[in-house]
XYZ file of C-alpha atoms in Angstrom:
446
model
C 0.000 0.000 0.000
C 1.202 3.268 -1.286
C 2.738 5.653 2.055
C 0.651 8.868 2.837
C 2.158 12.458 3.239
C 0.586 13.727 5.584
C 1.031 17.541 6.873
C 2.141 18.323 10.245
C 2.167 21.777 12.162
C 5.778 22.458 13.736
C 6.754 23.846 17.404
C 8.877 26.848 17.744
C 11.103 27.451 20.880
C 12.115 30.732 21.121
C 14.640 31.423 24.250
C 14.413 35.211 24.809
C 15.699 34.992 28.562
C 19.001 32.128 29.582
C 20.430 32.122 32.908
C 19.171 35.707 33.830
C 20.877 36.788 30.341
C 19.076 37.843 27.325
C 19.720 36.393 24.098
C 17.624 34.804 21.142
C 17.729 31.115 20.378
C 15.076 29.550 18.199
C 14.249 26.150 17.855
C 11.391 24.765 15.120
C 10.373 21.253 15.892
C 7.873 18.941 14.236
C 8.129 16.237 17.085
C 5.767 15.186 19.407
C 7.801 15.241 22.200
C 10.100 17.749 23.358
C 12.593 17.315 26.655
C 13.854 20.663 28.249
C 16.724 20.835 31.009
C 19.628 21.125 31.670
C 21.299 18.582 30.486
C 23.145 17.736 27.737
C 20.252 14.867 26.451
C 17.303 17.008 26.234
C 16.211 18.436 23.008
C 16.169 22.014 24.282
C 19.236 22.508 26.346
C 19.226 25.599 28.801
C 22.037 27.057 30.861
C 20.655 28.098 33.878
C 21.234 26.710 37.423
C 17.886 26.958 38.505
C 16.897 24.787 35.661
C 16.291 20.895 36.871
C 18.394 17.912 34.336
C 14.993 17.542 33.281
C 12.886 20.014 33.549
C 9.875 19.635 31.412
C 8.577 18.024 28.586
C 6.259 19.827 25.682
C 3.866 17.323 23.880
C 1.366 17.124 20.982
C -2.255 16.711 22.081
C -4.713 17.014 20.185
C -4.471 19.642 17.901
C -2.181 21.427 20.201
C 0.365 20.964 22.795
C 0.726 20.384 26.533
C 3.589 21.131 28.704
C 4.387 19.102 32.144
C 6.424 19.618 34.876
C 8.465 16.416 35.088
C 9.295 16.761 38.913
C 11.435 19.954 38.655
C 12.534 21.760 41.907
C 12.010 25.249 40.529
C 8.578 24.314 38.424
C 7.166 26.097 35.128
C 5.507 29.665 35.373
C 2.753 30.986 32.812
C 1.819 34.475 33.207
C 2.653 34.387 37.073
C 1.210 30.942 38.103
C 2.492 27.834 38.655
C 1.407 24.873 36.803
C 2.307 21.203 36.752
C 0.328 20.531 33.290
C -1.165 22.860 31.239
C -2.519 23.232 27.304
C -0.627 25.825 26.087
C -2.473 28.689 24.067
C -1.393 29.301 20.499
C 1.326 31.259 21.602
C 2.628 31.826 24.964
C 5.750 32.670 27.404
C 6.876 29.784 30.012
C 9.166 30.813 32.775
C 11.855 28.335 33.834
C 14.346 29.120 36.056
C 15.771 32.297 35.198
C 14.846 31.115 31.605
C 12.095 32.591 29.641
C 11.016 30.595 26.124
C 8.367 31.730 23.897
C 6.208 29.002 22.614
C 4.392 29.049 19.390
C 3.091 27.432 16.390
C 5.783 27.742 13.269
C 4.260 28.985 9.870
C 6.279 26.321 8.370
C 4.481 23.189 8.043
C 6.189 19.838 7.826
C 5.781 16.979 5.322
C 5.869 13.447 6.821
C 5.210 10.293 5.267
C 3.434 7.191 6.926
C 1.808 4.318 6.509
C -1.686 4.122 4.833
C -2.515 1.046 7.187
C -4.211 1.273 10.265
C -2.768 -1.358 12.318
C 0.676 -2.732 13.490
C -0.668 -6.089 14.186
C -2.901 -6.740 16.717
C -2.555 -2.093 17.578
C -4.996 -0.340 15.779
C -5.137 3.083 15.540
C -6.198 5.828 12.426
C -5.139 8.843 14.763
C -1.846 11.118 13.734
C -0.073 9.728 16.761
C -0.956 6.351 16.231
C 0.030 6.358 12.848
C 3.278 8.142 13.923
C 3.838 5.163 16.440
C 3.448 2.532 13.697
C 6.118 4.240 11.811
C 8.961 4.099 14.533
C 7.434 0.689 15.704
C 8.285 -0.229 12.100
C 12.104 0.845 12.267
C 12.600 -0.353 15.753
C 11.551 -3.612 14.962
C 14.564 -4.385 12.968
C 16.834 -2.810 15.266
C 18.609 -4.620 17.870
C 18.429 -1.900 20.278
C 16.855 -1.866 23.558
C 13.806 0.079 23.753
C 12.182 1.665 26.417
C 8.049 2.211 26.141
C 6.249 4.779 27.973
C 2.510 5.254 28.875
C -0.021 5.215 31.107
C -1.701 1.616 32.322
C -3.589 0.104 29.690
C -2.263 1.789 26.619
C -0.754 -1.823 25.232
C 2.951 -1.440 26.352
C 3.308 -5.215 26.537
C 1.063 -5.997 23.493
C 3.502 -3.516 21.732
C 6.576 -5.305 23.153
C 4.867 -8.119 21.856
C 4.499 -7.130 18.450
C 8.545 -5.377 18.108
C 10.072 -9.016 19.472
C 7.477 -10.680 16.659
C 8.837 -8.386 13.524
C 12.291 -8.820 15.178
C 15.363 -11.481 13.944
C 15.243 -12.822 17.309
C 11.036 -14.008 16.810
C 12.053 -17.661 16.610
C 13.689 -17.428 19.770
C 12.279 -17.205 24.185
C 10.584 -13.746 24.979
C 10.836 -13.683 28.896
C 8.398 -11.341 30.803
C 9.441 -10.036 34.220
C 6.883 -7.727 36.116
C 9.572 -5.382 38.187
C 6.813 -4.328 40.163
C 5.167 -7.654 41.171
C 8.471 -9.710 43.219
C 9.732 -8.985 45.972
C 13.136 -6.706 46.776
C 14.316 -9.547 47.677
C 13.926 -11.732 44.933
C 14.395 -9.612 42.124
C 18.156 -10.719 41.556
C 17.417 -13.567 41.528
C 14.466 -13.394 39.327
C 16.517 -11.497 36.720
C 20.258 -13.317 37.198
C 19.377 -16.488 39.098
C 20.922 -18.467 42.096
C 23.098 -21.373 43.201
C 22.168 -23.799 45.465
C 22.295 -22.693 48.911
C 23.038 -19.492 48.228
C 20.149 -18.021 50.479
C 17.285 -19.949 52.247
C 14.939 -21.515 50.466
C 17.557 -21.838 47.226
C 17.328 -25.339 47.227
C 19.154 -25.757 43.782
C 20.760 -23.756 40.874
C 18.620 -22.122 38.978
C 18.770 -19.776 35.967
C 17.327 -15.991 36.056
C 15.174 -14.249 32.984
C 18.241 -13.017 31.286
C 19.731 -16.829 30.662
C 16.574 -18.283 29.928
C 16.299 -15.705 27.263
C 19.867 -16.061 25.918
C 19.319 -15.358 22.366
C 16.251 -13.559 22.630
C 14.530 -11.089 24.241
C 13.795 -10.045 27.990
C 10.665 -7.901 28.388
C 11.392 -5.820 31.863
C 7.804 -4.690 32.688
C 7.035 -1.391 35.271
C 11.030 -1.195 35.426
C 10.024 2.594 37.076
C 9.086 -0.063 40.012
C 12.572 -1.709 40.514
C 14.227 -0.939 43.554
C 17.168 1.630 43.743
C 19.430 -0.805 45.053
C 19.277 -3.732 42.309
C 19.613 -0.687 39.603
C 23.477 -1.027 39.838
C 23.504 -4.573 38.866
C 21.116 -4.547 35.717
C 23.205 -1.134 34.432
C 26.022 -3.445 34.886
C 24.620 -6.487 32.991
C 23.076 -4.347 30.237
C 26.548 -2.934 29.464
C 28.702 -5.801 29.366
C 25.983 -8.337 28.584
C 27.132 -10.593 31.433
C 25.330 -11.927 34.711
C 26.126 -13.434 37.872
C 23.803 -15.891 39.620
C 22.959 -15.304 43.369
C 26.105 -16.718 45.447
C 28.557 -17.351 42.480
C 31.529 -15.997 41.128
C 31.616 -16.601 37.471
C 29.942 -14.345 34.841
C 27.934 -15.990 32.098
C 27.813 -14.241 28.576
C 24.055 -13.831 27.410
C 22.818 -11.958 23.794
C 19.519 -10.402 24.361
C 17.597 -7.799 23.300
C 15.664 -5.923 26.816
C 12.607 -4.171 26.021
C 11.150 -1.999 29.211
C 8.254 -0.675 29.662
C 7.108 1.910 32.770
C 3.776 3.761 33.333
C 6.025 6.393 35.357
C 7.940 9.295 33.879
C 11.544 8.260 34.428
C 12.733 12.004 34.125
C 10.707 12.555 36.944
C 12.467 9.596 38.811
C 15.584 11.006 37.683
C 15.102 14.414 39.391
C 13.284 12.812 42.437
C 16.482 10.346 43.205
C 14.699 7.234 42.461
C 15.791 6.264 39.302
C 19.204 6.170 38.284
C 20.246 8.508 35.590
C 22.552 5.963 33.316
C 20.458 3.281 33.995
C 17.631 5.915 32.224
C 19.804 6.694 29.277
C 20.864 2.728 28.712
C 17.404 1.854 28.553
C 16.365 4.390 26.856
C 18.137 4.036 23.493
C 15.147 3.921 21.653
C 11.998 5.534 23.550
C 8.302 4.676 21.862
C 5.670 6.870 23.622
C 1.896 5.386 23.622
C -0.845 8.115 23.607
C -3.607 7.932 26.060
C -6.970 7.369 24.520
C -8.235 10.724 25.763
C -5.430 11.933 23.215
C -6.732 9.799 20.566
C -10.828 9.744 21.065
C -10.764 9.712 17.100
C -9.900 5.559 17.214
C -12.658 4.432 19.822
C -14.871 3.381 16.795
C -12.331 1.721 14.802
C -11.004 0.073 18.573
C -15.103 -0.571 19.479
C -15.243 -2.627 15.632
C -11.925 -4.540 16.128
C -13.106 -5.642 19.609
C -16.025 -6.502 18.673
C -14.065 -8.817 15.538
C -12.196 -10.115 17.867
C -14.478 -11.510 20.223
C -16.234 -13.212 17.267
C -18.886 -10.447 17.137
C -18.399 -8.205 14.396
C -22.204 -8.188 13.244
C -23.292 -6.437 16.756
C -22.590 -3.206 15.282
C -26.037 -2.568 16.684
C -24.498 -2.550 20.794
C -23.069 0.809 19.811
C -25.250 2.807 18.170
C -24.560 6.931 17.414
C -25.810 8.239 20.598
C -23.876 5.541 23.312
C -20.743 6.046 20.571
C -21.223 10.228 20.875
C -20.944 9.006 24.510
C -17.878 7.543 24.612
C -16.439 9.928 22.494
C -16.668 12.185 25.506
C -15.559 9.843 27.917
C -11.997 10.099 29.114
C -11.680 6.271 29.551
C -8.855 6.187 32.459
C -8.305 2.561 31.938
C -7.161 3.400 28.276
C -7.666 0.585 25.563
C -7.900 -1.678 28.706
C -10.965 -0.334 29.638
C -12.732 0.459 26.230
C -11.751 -3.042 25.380
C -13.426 -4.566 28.569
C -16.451 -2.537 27.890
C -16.793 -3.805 24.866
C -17.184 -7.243 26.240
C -19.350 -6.581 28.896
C -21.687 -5.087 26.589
C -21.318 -8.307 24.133
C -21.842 -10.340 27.322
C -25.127 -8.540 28.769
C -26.556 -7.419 25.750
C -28.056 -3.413 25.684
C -26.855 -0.223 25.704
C -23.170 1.231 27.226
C -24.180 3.970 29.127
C -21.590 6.650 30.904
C -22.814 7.235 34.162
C -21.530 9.902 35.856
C -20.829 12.026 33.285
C -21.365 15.601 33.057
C -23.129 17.562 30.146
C -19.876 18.758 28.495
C -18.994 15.431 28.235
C -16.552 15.448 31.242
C -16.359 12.300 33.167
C -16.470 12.175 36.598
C -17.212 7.821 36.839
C -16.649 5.017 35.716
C -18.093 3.239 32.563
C -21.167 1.273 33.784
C -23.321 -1.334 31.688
C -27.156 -1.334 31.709
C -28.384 -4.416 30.048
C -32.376 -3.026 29.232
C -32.455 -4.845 26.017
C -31.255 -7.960 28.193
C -33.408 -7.951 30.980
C -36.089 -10.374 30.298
C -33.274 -13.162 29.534
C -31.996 -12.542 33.686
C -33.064 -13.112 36.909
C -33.694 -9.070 38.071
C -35.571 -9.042 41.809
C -37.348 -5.846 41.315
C -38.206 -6.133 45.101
C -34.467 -5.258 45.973
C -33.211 -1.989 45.071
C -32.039 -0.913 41.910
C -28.262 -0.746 43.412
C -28.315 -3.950 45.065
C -29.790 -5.666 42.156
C -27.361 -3.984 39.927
C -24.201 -5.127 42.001
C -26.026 -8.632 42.537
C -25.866 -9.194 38.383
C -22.024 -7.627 37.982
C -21.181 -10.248 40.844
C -22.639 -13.049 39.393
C -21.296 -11.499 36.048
C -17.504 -11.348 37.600
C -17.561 -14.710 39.091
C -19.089 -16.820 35.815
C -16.075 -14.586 34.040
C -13.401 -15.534 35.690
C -14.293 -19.195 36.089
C -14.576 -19.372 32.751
C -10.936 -17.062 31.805
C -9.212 -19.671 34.441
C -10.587 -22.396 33.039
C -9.126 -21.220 29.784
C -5.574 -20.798 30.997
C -5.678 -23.520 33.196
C -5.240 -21.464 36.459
C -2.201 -19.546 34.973
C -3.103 -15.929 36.028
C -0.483 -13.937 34.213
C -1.926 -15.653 30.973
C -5.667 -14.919 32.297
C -4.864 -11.624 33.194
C -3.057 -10.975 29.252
C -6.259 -12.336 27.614
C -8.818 -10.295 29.402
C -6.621 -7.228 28.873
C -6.154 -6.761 32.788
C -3.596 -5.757 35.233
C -2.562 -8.998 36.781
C -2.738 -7.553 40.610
C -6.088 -6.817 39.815
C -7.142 -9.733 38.741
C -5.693 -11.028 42.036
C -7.927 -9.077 44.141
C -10.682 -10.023 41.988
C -9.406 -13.597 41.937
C -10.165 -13.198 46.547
C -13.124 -11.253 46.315
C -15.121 -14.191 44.940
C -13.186 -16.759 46.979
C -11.731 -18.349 43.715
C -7.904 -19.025 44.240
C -5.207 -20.465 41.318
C -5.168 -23.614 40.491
C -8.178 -24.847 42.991
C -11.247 -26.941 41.743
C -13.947 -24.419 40.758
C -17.703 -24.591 40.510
């Protein structure tokens, strides 16, 4: 299929105040990211000592941009206020620092050529951004590089991971999935490098970490914002010289892998906070792919809602979603990302009817969560209309929950990290749902 060139609006960075100093710097940018700080890494680079490493970040949203203050100690100033995230207005002064930079669209337009498809396997997306994504996913996949992913909880960071390691020479070989933020502090070495026998209690024999067992593949290093400040060392270490050292032994074994992270933090925030070490940050993050929230991309909920509904072997329900529940969730903000807009989906499949937003406010603001009414659906269930509405409502999302997750545990045989990757939710969650209803891995279920 024949590339698109498409036309993209450019960022100009004017610096009309450095250190206290005046002077006149411009910058025009057509990314969607920008870094600003101190030092040396950032796109925009500003002298001034009251300027953080990493100070803030500008990004496209929309049909605009946002900036964010990305843990700073001195924060960002527009027209005498302090903000921590803001839209920025077609043309405006932020105060850094002693630093003053004038923000505004160019006049120059850029040309940029992507892909006419839609997807990247099994993402979809029609958006700018999206489409921008699939063009460095594209690139990356061929490179050998590590690659760091950023965004928020449910955006598919580990579907994308997923999709680079397929597209990638090393596709025939393991893919090993660690979740940083799910062992224990004092288990993560081992996790990662392995043991020998005896080597702490409980190490009952030799045993290999993630980064042999993937030894000609790939490690995928999920939530790596969650791993602890003193095991950072050792993985900068390993990731340089490619070599690891089991728990309690002295020799260092070679291993050739590609590591793919993936964090819902900001790591320069991390950075300037003391949590995260800075050249552990810039070894991971050789290649950085940024996923959009869907607030940022409301464009793709109906092309998401019709590829759900595909895959769940539903594509003639078209009728679940017609234009006033879609108008709807256009206007939802949808927290739980594709996560959640992919669950709702389901539900709705499941009970039949209408997705309604409650709690949301006339402009289209949400203040709740996505709920499921099932009117359409209501002479197929059991309702007690003696009960009230509430009770009733949470008595059919129990029973609703529970026949669900029998039936997902069924299907991976009581493996919850493989339940928890097929119904698109965060494993810990599933946990606690898992307890609620009393149904625990592996046991005999009714």
């Amino acid at each position: 299929m024949k590339p698109e060139i498409l036309r993209v609006p450019r960022l100009e960075l004017c610096v009309e105040r450095e250190g206290g100093k005046a002077t006149r710097r411009v910058m025009v940018l057509d990314s969607d990211f920008v870094r600003v700080g101190a030092h040396p890494s950032n796109d925009l680079v500003l002298s001034d000592r009251l300027v953080s490493r990493f100070h803030c970040i500008l990004e496209r949203s929309g049909q605009g941009f946002r900036v964010t203050d990305v843990g700073s100690l001195n924060g960002i100033w527009i027209g005498g206020a302090r903000v921590r995230d803001a839209d920025i207005q077609p043309e405006c002064v932020i105060e850094l620092g002693e630093s003053t930079i004038r923000v505004r669209d160019a006049s120059a337009i850029s040309e940029t050529e992507l892909p006419a498809v839609l997807s990247f396997g099994s993402l979809w997306g029609a958006s700018l951004s999206m489409r921008r994504m699939f063009h460095v996913l594209q690139r990356v996949a061929q490179a050998s590089s590590d690659v760091l992913i950023e965004g928020e909880n449910g955006t598919g960071k580990e579907l994308i991971a997923t999709e680079l390691v397929q597209r990638s020479n090393r596709a025939q070989k393991p893919l090993v999935i660690v979740d940083c933020g799910a062992i224990s502090p004092t288990l993560i070495e081992s996790e990662l490098f392995g043991h020998v026998r005896g080597s702490f209690t409980g190490a009952s024999r030799d045993r290999a970490g993630a980064f042999e067992e993937a030894d000609g593949g790939t490690v995928f290093l999920d939530e790596i914002g969650e791993l602890p400040l003193e095991m950072q060392p050792k993985l900068l270490r390993a990731l340089a010289s490619r070599e690891v050292r089991r728990v309690g032994e002295s020799r260092a074994r070679k291993v050739d892998i590609r590591v793919i992270a993936a964090t819902n933090r900001r790591l320069e925030r991390e950075v300037n906070s003391g949590r995260f070490r800075e050249d552990l940050y810039y070894r991971l993050s050789v290649v950085t792919v940024r996923v959009p929230p869907l607030r940022e991309r409301k464009e793709d909920i109906p092309l998401l809602v019709q590829h759900f509904l595909g895959a769940l072997g539903a594509s003639d329900r078209s009728e679940l979603f017609p234009p006033d529940v879609m108008d709807k969730m256009l206007r939802y903000d949808w927290p739980g990302n594709v996560r959640e807009l992919r669950n709702q989906v389901e539900r709705t499949v499941v009970l039949g009817g209408e997705a309604l937003l409650e709690g949301t406010h006339s402009d289209g603001q949400s203040s709740a969560p996505l709920e499921v009414g099932e009117p359409g659906a209501l002479d197929a269930m059991s309702v007690d209309i003696e009960r009230p509405f509430k009770e009733a409502k949470e008595a059919v999302v129990d029973r609703f929950e529970r026949e669900y997750l029998v039936a997902l545990l069924g299907w991976a045989s009581g493996n919850v990290s493989r339940a928890a990757r097929k119904a698109g939710l965060d494993r810990m969650y599933l946990h606690r749902l898992l307890q609620r209803h009393g149904l625990r891995r592996g046991a005999a279920l009714d």
